[in-house]
Coordinates of C-alpha atoms in Angstrom, one line a residue:
Chain A
G1 CA 19.1 20.1 -1.4
E2 CA 21.0 21.0 -4.6
L3 CA 22.9 17.7 -4.5
M4 CA 19.6 15.8 -4.3
D5 CA 18.1 17.7 -7.2
L6 CA 21.2 16.9 -9.3
I7 CA 21.0 13.3 -8.6
R8 CA 17.3 13.2 -9.1
T9 CA 17.5 14.8 -12.6
E10 CA 20.2 12.3 -13.6
G11 CA 18.1 9.5 -12.3
Q12 CA 15.1 10.6 -14.3
R13 CA 17.2 10.8 -17.4
M14 CA 18.6 7.3 -16.9
T15 CA 15.2 5.7 -16.1
A16 CA 13.6 7.4 -19.1
A17 CA 16.2 5.8 -21.3
Q18 CA 15.4 2.3 -20.4
P19 CA 12.3 2.0 -18.2
S20 CA 12.5 -1.8 -17.9
E21 CA 15.8 -1.6 -16.1
T22 CA 14.4 -0.7 -12.8
T23 CA 17.6 -1.3 -10.8
V24 CA 19.0 2.0 -12.1
G25 CA 16.1 3.9 -10.5
N26 CA 16.4 1.8 -7.3
M27 CA 20.0 2.7 -6.9
V28 CA 19.4 6.4 -7.3
R29 CA 16.7 6.2 -4.6
R30 CA 19.1 4.4 -2.3
V31 CA 21.7 7.1 -2.7
L32 CA 19.1 9.8 -2.0
K33 CA 18.1 8.0 1.2
V34 CA 21.8 7.8 2.2
I35 CA 22.1 11.5 1.7
R36 CA 19.0 12.2 3.8
E37 CA 20.3 10.0 6.6
E38 CA 23.8 11.6 6.7
Y39 CA 22.3 15.0 6.6
G40 CA 19.9 14.2 9.4
R41 CA 22.7 12.8 11.5
L42 CA 24.8 15.9 11.0
H43 CA 21.8 18.1 11.6
G44 CA 21.7 16.7 15.1
R45 CA 18.5 14.8 14.8
S46 CA 18.4 11.7 17.0
E47 CA 18.5 8.4 15.2
E48 CA 14.9 8.3 14.2
S49 CA 14.5 5.0 12.5
D50 CA 11.2 6.0 10.9
Q51 CA 11.5 8.9 8.5
Q52 CA 8.2 7.7 7.2
E53 CA 4.9 9.3 7.5
S54 CA 3.1 7.6 10.2
L55 CA 0.1 8.4 12.4
H56 CA 2.5 8.9 15.3
K57 CA 4.5 11.4 13.3
L58 CA 1.3 13.1 12.3
L59 CA 0.5 13.8 15.9
T60 CA 3.8 14.7 17.4
S61 CA 5.8 16.5 14.8
G62 CA 6.2 20.2 15.3
G63 CA 6.3 21.4 11.7
L64 CA 6.2 20.4 8.1
S65 CA 9.1 18.6 6.3
E66 CA 12.6 19.8 6.8
D67 CA 14.6 21.6 4.1
F68 CA 18.1 20.5 3.2
R69 CA 19.6 23.9 2.8
T70 CA 22.2 24.2 5.5
P71 CA 25.7 23.3 4.2
Y72 CA 27.9 20.9 6.1
P73 CA 31.5 20.4 5.0
S74 CA 31.8 16.9 6.3
L75 CA 28.6 15.8 4.5
R76 CA 30.4 15.0 1.3
A77 CA 32.9 12.7 3.0
N78 CA 30.2 10.9 5.0
V79 CA 28.0 10.4 1.9
I80 CA 31.0 9.0 -0.1
E81 CA 31.8 6.6 2.7
A82 CA 28.2 5.4 2.9
I83 CA 28.1 4.8 -0.8
N84 CA 31.3 2.8 -0.6
E85 CA 29.7 0.6 2.1
M86 CA 26.7 0.2 -0.2
L87 CA 29.0 -0.9 -3.0
I88 CA 30.6 -3.6 -0.9
E89 CA 27.2 -4.8 0.1
L90 CA 26.1 -5.0 -3.5
E91 CA 29.1 -7.1 -4.5
G92 CA 28.4 -9.6 -1.7
T93 CA 24.7 -10.1 -2.4
T94 CA 25.0 -13.3 -4.5
D95 CA 27.3 -14.9 -1.9
N96 CA 24.9 -13.9 0.9
I97 CA 22.0 -15.5 -0.8
A98 CA 23.9 -18.7 -1.7
M99 CA 24.9 -19.1 2.0
Q100 CA 21.2 -19.6 2.8
A101 CA 20.9 -22.5 0.3
L102 CA 21.5 -25.3 2.8
E103 CA 18.5 -24.4 4.9
H104 CA 16.1 -24.6 2.0
I105 CA 17.3 -27.5 -0.2
H106 CA 17.2 -31.0 1.3
S107 CA 18.6 -34.3 -0.1
N108 CA 16.9 -36.2 -2.8
E109 CA 14.6 -33.3 -3.7
V110 CA 13.4 -32.4 -7.2
I111 CA 13.8 -28.7 -7.8
M112 CA 12.4 -26.8 -10.8
T113 CA 13.6 -23.6 -12.3
I114 CA 13.1 -21.5 -15.4
G115 CA 15.5 -19.7 -17.7
Y116 CA 18.9 -18.5 -16.6
S117 CA 19.5 -16.6 -13.3
R118 CA 23.0 -16.1 -11.8
T119 CA 21.6 -15.9 -8.4
V120 CA 19.8 -19.2 -8.6
E121 CA 22.8 -20.8 -10.2
A122 CA 25.0 -19.7 -7.2
F123 CA 22.3 -20.9 -4.8
L124 CA 22.0 -24.3 -6.3
K125 CA 25.8 -24.7 -6.7
E126 CA 26.3 -23.9 -3.0
A127 CA 23.7 -26.5 -2.0
A128 CA 25.2 -29.1 -4.3
R129 CA 28.4 -29.1 -2.4
K130 CA 26.8 -30.8 0.5
R131 CA 23.5 -32.3 -0.8
K132 CA 22.4 -34.5 -3.7
F133 CA 19.3 -33.4 -5.6
Q134 CA 17.9 -33.2 -9.1
V135 CA 17.0 -30.1 -11.1
I136 CA 14.5 -29.7 -13.9
V137 CA 15.0 -26.6 -16.0
A138 CA 12.3 -25.2 -18.2
E139 CA 14.0 -23.9 -21.3
C140 CA 12.1 -20.6 -21.5
A141 CA 11.6 -20.1 -25.2
P142 CA 12.2 -18.2 -27.4
F143 CA 15.6 -17.3 -26.1
C144 CA 16.2 -20.7 -24.6
Q145 CA 18.4 -19.5 -21.8
G146 CA 17.4 -22.6 -19.9
H147 CA 19.9 -24.5 -22.0
E148 CA 22.8 -22.5 -20.7
M149 CA 21.6 -22.9 -17.1
A150 CA 21.4 -26.6 -17.6
V151 CA 25.0 -26.8 -19.0
R152 CA 26.4 -24.8 -16.1
L153 CA 24.6 -26.8 -13.5
S154 CA 25.6 -30.2 -14.9
K155 CA 29.3 -29.0 -14.9
E156 CA 28.9 -28.9 -11.1
G157 CA 27.7 -32.5 -11.1
I158 CA 24.0 -31.7 -10.5
E159 CA 21.6 -34.1 -12.3
T160 CA 19.8 -31.8 -14.7
T161 CA 16.9 -32.2 -17.0
V162 CA 15.8 -29.7 -19.7
M163 CA 12.2 -29.6 -20.8
S164 CA 10.0 -27.3 -22.9
D165 CA 7.7 -24.7 -21.3
A166 CA 4.6 -26.6 -22.4
A167 CA 5.5 -29.5 -20.2
I168 CA 5.6 -27.4 -17.0
F169 CA 2.2 -28.5 -15.7
A170 CA 2.7 -32.1 -16.6
V171 CA 5.9 -32.4 -14.6
M172 CA 4.9 -30.3 -11.7
S173 CA 3.4 -33.1 -9.7
R174 CA 6.9 -34.6 -9.3
V175 CA 8.5 -31.4 -8.2
N176 CA 9.2 -30.6 -4.5
K177 CA 10.2 -27.0 -4.8
V178 CA 10.3 -24.3 -7.4
I179 CA 13.2 -21.8 -7.2
I180 CA 13.4 -18.9 -9.6
G181 CA 15.1 -15.6 -10.0
T182 CA 13.4 -12.4 -11.1
K183 CA 14.0 -9.1 -12.9
T184 CA 12.2 -6.8 -10.4
I185 CA 10.2 -7.1 -7.2
L186 CA 7.3 -4.6 -7.1
A187 CA 6.0 -2.8 -4.0
N188 CA 3.1 -5.1 -3.4
G189 CA 5.2 -8.2 -3.4
A190 CA 4.6 -9.1 -7.1
L191 CA 7.2 -10.0 -9.6
I192 CA 8.3 -9.0 -13.0
A193 CA 10.2 -12.0 -14.4
V194 CA 10.9 -13.7 -17.7
S195 CA 8.0 -14.7 -19.9
G196 CA 6.7 -18.1 -18.7
T197 CA 7.1 -17.5 -15.0
H198 CA 3.4 -16.9 -14.5
T199 CA 2.6 -20.2 -16.0
L200 CA 5.2 -21.8 -13.7
A201 CA 3.7 -20.0 -10.6
L202 CA 0.1 -21.0 -11.4
A203 CA 1.1 -24.7 -11.9
A204 CA 3.0 -24.6 -8.6
K205 CA 0.0 -23.1 -6.8
H206 CA -2.2 -25.7 -8.2
H207 CA 0.0 -28.5 -6.9
S208 CA 0.7 -26.6 -3.6
T209 CA 4.4 -26.6 -4.4
P210 CA 6.3 -23.8 -2.6
L211 CA 7.6 -21.1 -4.9
I212 CA 10.8 -19.5 -3.7
V213 CA 12.2 -16.4 -5.3
C214 CA 15.9 -15.7 -4.9
A215 CA 16.6 -12.0 -5.5
P216 CA 19.0 -9.4 -4.1
M217 CA 17.5 -6.4 -2.4
F218 CA 18.5 -4.0 -5.1
K219 CA 15.8 -5.4 -7.3
L220 CA 13.1 -4.2 -5.0
S221 CA 11.4 -1.3 -6.7
P222 CA 8.8 1.0 -5.0
Q223 CA 6.5 1.0 -8.0
F224 CA 3.1 -0.5 -8.1
P225 CA 1.7 -2.4 -11.1
N226 CA -0.8 0.4 -11.9
E227 CA -0.8 0.3 -15.7
E228 CA -0.9 -3.2 -17.2
D229 CA 1.4 -2.4 -20.0
S230 CA 3.7 0.2 -18.5
F231 CA 6.5 -2.3 -17.6
H232 CA 6.5 -4.4 -20.8
K233 CA 9.4 -4.7 -23.1
F234 CA 8.9 -6.2 -26.5
V235 CA 11.7 -7.4 -28.7
S236 CA 11.9 -8.3 -32.3
P237 CA 9.4 -11.1 -33.2
Q238 CA 12.2 -12.7 -35.2
E239 CA 12.5 -15.2 -32.3
V240 CA 8.9 -16.3 -32.5
L241 CA 8.5 -16.4 -36.2
P242 CA 11.6 -15.9 -38.3
F243 CA 11.5 -13.3 -41.1
T244 CA 12.0 -16.1 -43.7
E245 CA 8.2 -16.9 -43.3
G246 CA 7.4 -13.8 -45.1
E247 CA 4.0 -14.8 -46.5
I248 CA 2.6 -15.6 -43.1
L249 CA 4.1 -12.5 -41.5
A250 CA 2.1 -10.3 -43.8
K251 CA -1.2 -11.7 -42.5
I252 CA -0.7 -11.9 -38.7
N253 CA 0.5 -9.9 -35.8
V254 CA 3.5 -11.3 -33.9
H255 CA 4.4 -10.2 -30.4
C256 CA 7.4 -11.2 -28.3
P257 CA 7.1 -9.9 -24.8
V258 CA 10.1 -10.4 -22.6
F259 CA 8.5 -10.1 -19.2
D260 CA 5.6 -11.6 -17.2
Y261 CA 3.7 -10.3 -14.1
V262 CA 3.4 -12.7 -11.2
P263 CA 0.9 -11.7 -8.5
P264 CA 2.0 -11.9 -4.8
E265 CA -0.5 -14.6 -3.9
L266 CA 1.4 -17.2 -5.9
I267 CA 4.7 -16.6 -4.1
T268 CA 5.7 -18.4 -0.9
L269 CA 9.1 -16.9 0.1
F270 CA 11.6 -14.3 -1.0
I271 CA 15.2 -15.1 -0.3
S272 CA 17.4 -12.0 -0.4
N273 CA 20.7 -11.0 1.0
I274 CA 19.0 -9.9 4.3
G275 CA 17.3 -13.2 4.8
G276 CA 13.9 -14.9 4.0
N277 CA 10.7 -12.8 3.9
A278 CA 7.1 -13.4 3.1
P279 CA 5.6 -11.3 0.2
S280 CA 3.3 -9.5 2.6
Y281 CA 6.3 -8.1 4.4
I282 CA 7.8 -6.3 1.4
Y283 CA 6.4 -3.0 2.4
R284 CA 8.5 -3.1 5.5
L285 CA 11.7 -3.8 3.6
M286 CA 10.8 -0.9 1.3
S287 CA 10.7 1.5 4.1
E288 CA 14.2 0.5 5.2
L289 CA 15.7 1.0 1.8
Y290 CA 13.9 4.1 0.4
H291 CA 12.4 7.3 1.5
P292 CA 8.7 7.8 0.5
D293 CA 9.4 11.2 -1.1
D294 CA 11.7 9.4 -3.5
Y295 CA 9.2 6.8 -4.7
E296 CA 8.4 9.1 -7.7
L297 CA 11.8 10.0 -9.1
Chain B
P1 CA -22.9 24.9 35.7
D2 CA -20.0 25.4 33.4
A3 CA -19.7 21.8 32.1
P4 CA -23.1 21.3 30.5
R5 CA -23.0 24.6 28.7
C6 CA -19.6 23.8 27.2
L7 CA -20.8 20.4 26.0
S8 CA -23.9 21.8 24.3
D9 CA -21.7 24.5 22.7
L10 CA -19.5 21.6 21.5
I11 CA -22.5 19.9 19.8
E12 CA -23.5 23.2 18.3
T13 CA -20.0 23.8 16.8
F14 CA -19.9 20.3 15.5
R15 CA -23.3 20.6 13.8
A16 CA -22.4 24.0 12.4
Q17 CA -19.2 22.7 10.9
L18 CA -21.1 19.9 9.1
R19 CA -23.7 22.4 7.9
D20 CA -21.3 25.0 6.6
D21 CA -18.9 22.8 4.8
P22 CA -20.7 19.6 3.5
D23 CA -17.4 18.5 2.0
V24 CA -15.6 18.1 5.3
A25 CA -15.1 14.6 6.8
S26 CA -17.1 14.1 9.9
A27 CA -14.0 13.1 11.8
V28 CA -12.3 16.4 10.9
A29 CA -15.3 18.4 12.1
A30 CA -15.2 16.4 15.3
I31 CA -11.5 17.1 15.9
R32 CA -12.0 20.8 15.1
A33 CA -14.8 21.0 17.6
L34 CA -12.7 19.2 20.2
L35 CA -9.9 21.6 19.6
G36 CA -12.2 24.5 20.2
F37 CA -13.4 22.8 23.4
L38 CA -9.8 22.3 24.5
K39 CA -9.1 26.0 23.9
Q40 CA -11.7 27.2 26.3
D41 CA -11.3 24.5 28.9
R42 CA -10.8 25.9 32.3
G43 CA -9.1 22.9 34.0
E44 CA -5.7 22.9 35.6
T45 CA -4.5 19.3 35.3
I46 CA -4.0 16.8 32.5
Q47 CA -6.2 14.3 34.2
G48 CA -9.0 16.8 34.4
L49 CA -8.5 17.7 30.8
R50 CA -8.6 14.1 29.7
N51 CA -11.8 13.4 31.7
S52 CA -13.6 16.4 30.2
L53 CA -12.4 15.4 26.7
R54 CA -13.7 11.9 27.2
D55 CA -17.1 13.3 28.2
A56 CA -17.0 15.5 25.1
I57 CA -16.2 12.6 22.8
D58 CA -19.1 10.6 24.3
T59 CA -21.5 13.5 23.7
L60 CA -20.3 13.7 20.1
S61 CA -20.8 10.0 19.5
R62 CA -24.3 10.4 20.8
V63 CA -25.0 12.9 18.1
D64 CA -23.3 11.0 15.3
S65 CA -22.5 7.4 16.0
S66 CA -20.3 6.8 13.0
V67 CA -16.9 5.0 13.2
A68 CA -15.1 8.0 11.8
V69 CA -16.1 10.3 14.7
S70 CA -15.0 7.7 17.2
S71 CA -11.6 7.1 15.6
G72 CA -11.1 10.9 15.2
G73 CA -11.9 11.3 18.9
E74 CA -9.5 8.4 19.9
L75 CA -6.8 10.0 17.8
F76 CA -7.3 13.4 19.5
L77 CA -7.1 11.8 22.9
R78 CA -3.9 10.0 22.0
F79 CA -2.5 13.2 20.7
I80 CA -3.2 14.9 24.0
S81 CA -1.5 12.0 25.9
L82 CA 1.5 12.0 23.7
T83 CA 2.0 15.8 24.0
S84 CA 1.5 15.8 27.7
L85 CA 4.3 13.2 28.2
E86 CA 6.8 15.7 26.8
Y87 CA 6.0 18.8 28.9
S88 CA 5.4 18.8 32.6
D89 CA 4.3 22.4 32.9
Y90 CA 0.6 22.5 32.2
S91 CA 0.1 25.9 30.7
K92 CA 3.1 25.5 28.3
C93 CA 1.8 22.0 27.5
K94 CA -1.6 23.4 26.6
E95 CA 0.0 26.1 24.3
I96 CA 1.9 23.4 22.5
M97 CA -1.2 21.2 22.2
I98 CA -3.2 24.0 20.6
E99 CA -0.3 24.8 18.2
R100 CA 0.1 21.2 17.2
G101 CA -3.6 20.8 16.9
E102 CA -3.8 23.5 14.3
I103 CA -0.9 21.9 12.4
F104 CA -2.6 18.5 12.6
L105 CA -5.8 20.0 11.2
T106 CA -3.9 21.6 8.2
K107 CA -2.1 18.4 7.5
V108 CA -5.3 16.4 7.6
S109 CA -7.1 18.8 5.2
L110 CA -4.4 18.1 2.7
S111 CA -4.8 14.3 3.1
R112 CA -7.6 14.0 0.5
N113 CA -5.4 15.6 -2.2
K114 CA -2.5 13.4 -1.3
I115 CA -4.6 10.3 -1.7
A116 CA -6.0 11.5 -5.0
K117 CA -2.5 12.0 -6.3
L118 CA -1.5 8.5 -5.3
C119 CA -4.6 6.8 -6.6
H120 CA -5.4 8.3 -10.0
P121 CA -2.5 6.6 -11.9
F122 CA -4.2 3.3 -11.1
I123 CA -7.2 4.4 -13.3
R124 CA -6.4 3.6 -16.8
D125 CA -7.9 5.2 -19.9
G126 CA -11.1 3.5 -20.8
A127 CA -11.5 1.9 -17.4
R128 CA -14.9 1.0 -16.0
I129 CA -15.1 1.6 -12.3
L130 CA -17.6 0.3 -9.7
T131 CA -18.1 2.3 -6.6
H132 CA -20.5 2.1 -3.7
A133 CA -22.7 4.8 -2.1
Y134 CA -21.4 8.3 -1.5
S135 CA -17.8 8.8 -0.6
R136 CA -16.1 12.2 -0.8
V137 CA -12.6 10.7 -1.0
V138 CA -13.6 8.6 -4.1
L139 CA -15.1 11.7 -5.6
R140 CA -11.9 13.6 -5.1
V141 CA -9.9 10.7 -6.7
L142 CA -12.1 10.6 -9.7
E143 CA -11.9 14.4 -10.0
A144 CA -8.1 14.1 -10.1
A145 CA -8.3 11.4 -12.8
V146 CA -10.5 13.7 -14.9
E147 CA -8.0 16.5 -14.5
A148 CA -5.3 14.1 -15.7
K149 CA -7.4 13.7 -18.9
K150 CA -8.3 10.1 -18.3
R151 CA -11.6 8.8 -19.9
F152 CA -13.5 6.3 -17.8
S153 CA -17.1 5.4 -16.9
V154 CA -18.5 4.7 -13.5
Y155 CA -21.2 2.4 -12.1
V156 CA -22.6 3.4 -8.7
T157 CA -24.8 1.2 -6.6
E158 CA -28.0 2.8 -5.5
S159 CA -27.1 2.0 -1.9
Q160 CA -30.4 1.7 -0.1
P161 CA -31.9 2.7 2.4
D162 CA -30.8 6.2 2.0
E163 CA -30.1 6.2 -1.8
A164 CA -26.6 7.7 -1.3
G165 CA -25.8 6.3 -4.7
Q166 CA -28.0 8.9 -6.4
K167 CA -26.2 11.7 -4.6
M168 CA -22.9 10.3 -5.9
A169 CA -24.2 10.0 -9.4
K170 CA -25.4 13.6 -9.4
A171 CA -22.0 14.8 -8.3
L172 CA -20.2 12.7 -10.9
R173 CA -22.5 14.0 -13.7
K174 CA -21.4 17.5 -12.7
L175 CA -17.9 16.4 -13.5
N176 CA -19.0 15.1 -16.9
I177 CA -18.3 11.5 -16.1
P178 CA -20.6 8.9 -17.7
V179 CA -22.4 7.4 -14.8
T180 CA -24.9 4.5 -14.4
V181 CA -26.8 3.8 -11.2
I182 CA -27.4 0.1 -10.6
L183 CA -29.4 -1.8 -8.0
D184 CA -27.5 -3.1 -5.0
A185 CA -28.6 -6.6 -6.1
A186 CA -27.1 -6.1 -9.6
V187 CA -23.5 -6.1 -8.4
G188 CA -22.9 -9.8 -9.3
Y189 CA -24.4 -9.1 -12.7
I190 CA -22.3 -6.1 -13.5
M191 CA -19.0 -7.4 -12.0
E192 CA -17.9 -9.0 -15.3
K193 CA -18.1 -5.7 -17.1
V194 CA -16.1 -3.8 -14.5
D195 CA -12.3 -3.3 -14.5
L196 CA -11.8 -2.3 -10.9
V197 CA -13.7 -1.5 -7.8
L198 CA -13.0 1.6 -5.8
V199 CA -14.7 2.3 -2.5
G200 CA -14.2 4.7 0.5
A201 CA -14.2 3.6 4.1
E202 CA -15.7 4.8 7.3
G203 CA -13.1 3.1 9.3
V204 CA -10.0 1.0 8.8
V205 CA -9.5 -1.7 11.4
E206 CA -6.4 -3.2 12.8
S207 CA -6.4 -6.3 10.6
G208 CA -6.4 -4.2 7.5
G209 CA -10.1 -4.8 6.8
I210 CA -12.6 -1.9 6.5
I211 CA -15.9 -0.8 7.9
N212 CA -18.1 0.8 5.3
K213 CA -21.7 1.3 4.2
I214 CA -23.7 -1.9 4.1
G215 CA -23.2 -3.8 0.9
T216 CA -19.5 -3.3 0.7
N217 CA -18.8 -6.9 1.8
Q218 CA -20.9 -8.3 -1.0
I219 CA -19.1 -6.2 -3.6
A220 CA -15.7 -7.4 -2.2
V221 CA -16.7 -11.0 -2.4
C222 CA -18.0 -10.7 -6.0
A223 CA -14.8 -8.9 -7.0
K224 CA -12.7 -11.6 -5.5
A225 CA -14.6 -14.3 -7.3
Q226 CA -14.1 -12.6 -10.6
N227 CA -10.5 -11.6 -9.9
K228 CA -11.1 -7.8 -10.1
P229 CA -8.9 -5.5 -8.0
F230 CA -10.7 -4.1 -5.0
Y231 CA -9.2 -0.7 -4.0
V232 CA -10.0 1.2 -0.8
V233 CA -9.3 4.9 -0.3
A234 CA -9.2 6.2 3.3
E235 CA -7.5 9.0 5.2
S236 CA -5.2 8.0 8.0
F237 CA -7.4 9.4 10.8
K238 CA -9.9 6.7 10.0
F239 CA -7.6 3.9 11.4
V240 CA -9.4 2.5 14.5
R241 CA -8.4 0.1 17.2
L242 CA -10.9 -2.6 16.5
F243 CA -10.2 -6.2 15.5
P244 CA -13.5 -7.7 14.4
L245 CA -13.3 -11.4 13.4
N246 CA -16.7 -11.5 11.9
Q247 CA -19.8 -9.3 11.3
Q248 CA -21.1 -9.8 14.9
D249 CA -17.9 -8.5 16.4
V250 CA -18.5 -4.9 15.1
P251 CA -19.9 -3.0 18.2
D252 CA -23.6 -2.2 18.0
R253 CA -22.9 1.5 18.6
F254 CA -21.4 1.7 15.2
K255 CA -23.9 -0.4 13.3
Y256 CA -26.9 1.7 14.0
K257 CA -27.5 5.5 13.9
A258 CA -27.4 7.4 17.1
D259 CA -31.2 8.1 17.2
T260 CA -32.0 4.4 16.7
L261 CA -29.7 3.4 19.5
K262 CA -31.5 5.8 21.9
T263 CA -35.1 5.0 20.9
S264 CA -35.3 1.4 19.7
Q265 CA -36.7 -1.4 21.9
N266 CA -35.0 -4.4 20.2
L267 CA -31.9 -3.8 18.2
K268 CA -32.3 -7.1 16.5
E269 CA -35.1 -5.7 14.4
E270 CA -33.2 -2.8 13.1
H271 CA -31.2 -2.9 9.9
P272 CA -27.5 -2.2 10.4
W273 CA -25.9 0.6 8.4
I274 CA -22.4 -0.8 8.1
D275 CA -20.6 -4.0 7.5
Y276 CA -17.1 -5.4 7.8
T277 CA -15.0 -6.4 4.8
S278 CA -12.1 -8.7 5.6
P279 CA -8.5 -7.9 4.5
S280 CA -8.2 -11.0 2.3
L281 CA -10.7 -9.4 -0.1
I282 CA -8.9 -6.1 -0.4
T283 CA -6.1 -5.6 -2.9
L284 CA -4.6 -2.2 -1.9
L285 CA -5.4 0.7 0.5
F286 CA -4.7 4.2 -0.6
T287 CA -4.0 6.5 2.4
D288 CA -2.2 9.7 3.0
L289 CA 0.5 7.6 4.6
G290 CA 1.1 6.0 1.2
V291 CA -0.1 3.0 -0.7
L292 CA -0.5 0.1 1.8
T293 CA -1.2 -3.5 1.5
P294 CA -3.7 -4.6 4.2
S295 CA -0.9 -6.2 6.2
A296 CA 0.8 -2.9 6.5
V297 CA -2.1 -1.3 8.3
S298 CA -1.6 -3.0 11.6
D299 CA 2.0 -1.9 11.5
E300 CA 1.0 1.7 11.2
L301 CA -1.5 1.4 14.1
I302 CA 1.1 -0.2 16.3
K303 CA 3.5 2.6 15.6
L304 CA 1.0 5.0 16.8
Y305 CA -0.5 3.4 19.9
L306 CA 2.6 1.8 21.3

């Protein structure tokens, strides 16, 4: 009990410091779930795979929720071991995702992506070893990370084209698949990704092009998009309109949002280290990773 | 001689519950009445108990034919079966059942508050909400939002033929929420002004769709056409094992009130009281089991009934 409260307070402090970095909160929740599981195992409970509320539990449980007050000396060692396992898993996520590349990319395909994502880079590199395909990268203004992505891909011998965000719709008719990375996956299957992804998703939907999201499981966050502006991060508008244009700046408002919200209907498939999943299945994955009492840190 | 008397007592307890506490959900009142019936049942076997309970549930549905009473009854029956599987000694079994029944009732009475806690963050400051007819759960959610110092305004549909919307408007005015009552036909007109739609449900079906007061389907279709989120709030005991594919599939015994079923000559001439809204029109369901997407509902039901 005390251990969980300690971790929870630390977690709250860290998430308050930078709310847009949801992975911090996600990891804290994973650790809390690990603690609960180890405690349950020691407490002698059978391996109940659902610690969730369910109708079944509503009817059969004998009492209200358990308290975590009995001390067990081996609990500490077990928890540390479980956390080490988790660390190993985290380090291997990019490789796991890249291994699935061959199933999804076929020869002579035109793939579209946006911005720079390490996961997508590894994914495409792995596929390039055996297949020949072309990649179109949207440059993702104003930071233009698309350029870096294109440089890295072409070093591997993949035929790459860079284009501006405005041309996304125009080129979409020639594209076979869209593969993107993301910052966070929300509980309803929606995405928070770099600015410009929503445009890409809408264009893909219009042309019925499959949209594949490559993201490791630690990006799955149990939050819902309840407040439209709660997840936004804005950076200095210097990138959009430089400070040298002083006269104009005095008369207009300039905003530079970093993230975009993509609703679940536009996404075809999530590829993560545990395999491919549909967006409507996200709730199931959440129940495996986190405990419902921890959703609100 | 014993049986009919017990059943009429049952009906009396059910009616009394609804009278004394108008805020209680009809399913909860049904379960409480069934628990009372269970306590004074004189049978010696599980099979006998199950039969008498089934008769009791039938009698209750003849009094109040809503989906909620039926799902509450099904859940109670399932509860009995699950408990009886664990203990072979009948009297011990019965004690455990009564004890667990009480715990179940306490949990269920907390469910509305749980839902309100989950749902009110979705109501932003300055939001305009559209709701349909009278729902106690929606009322509780809006109450929680007011307590959280949110400012919002509500449009309620009048919801003929029983004008339940007026009742809802009165309750909302008591909470100092600005309310406008609109005609059922004005939903398409008002949808562009609204930010989100929030309705209750009488029953949640296996596909993730809902059964609710007539007119809900229309509102859902308009909301989808204008890209407005359509949220449903329902307690978990309303989950029912139906899978309607269209409006005709909903059984007649739910569509019409109990008296109409008994007295009418030709059901085709009666107006139905409920309709079915398909899951593709629903954005999210708020239940005491958490915030669920419609696809998660069938998962929950399977976990229970398998």
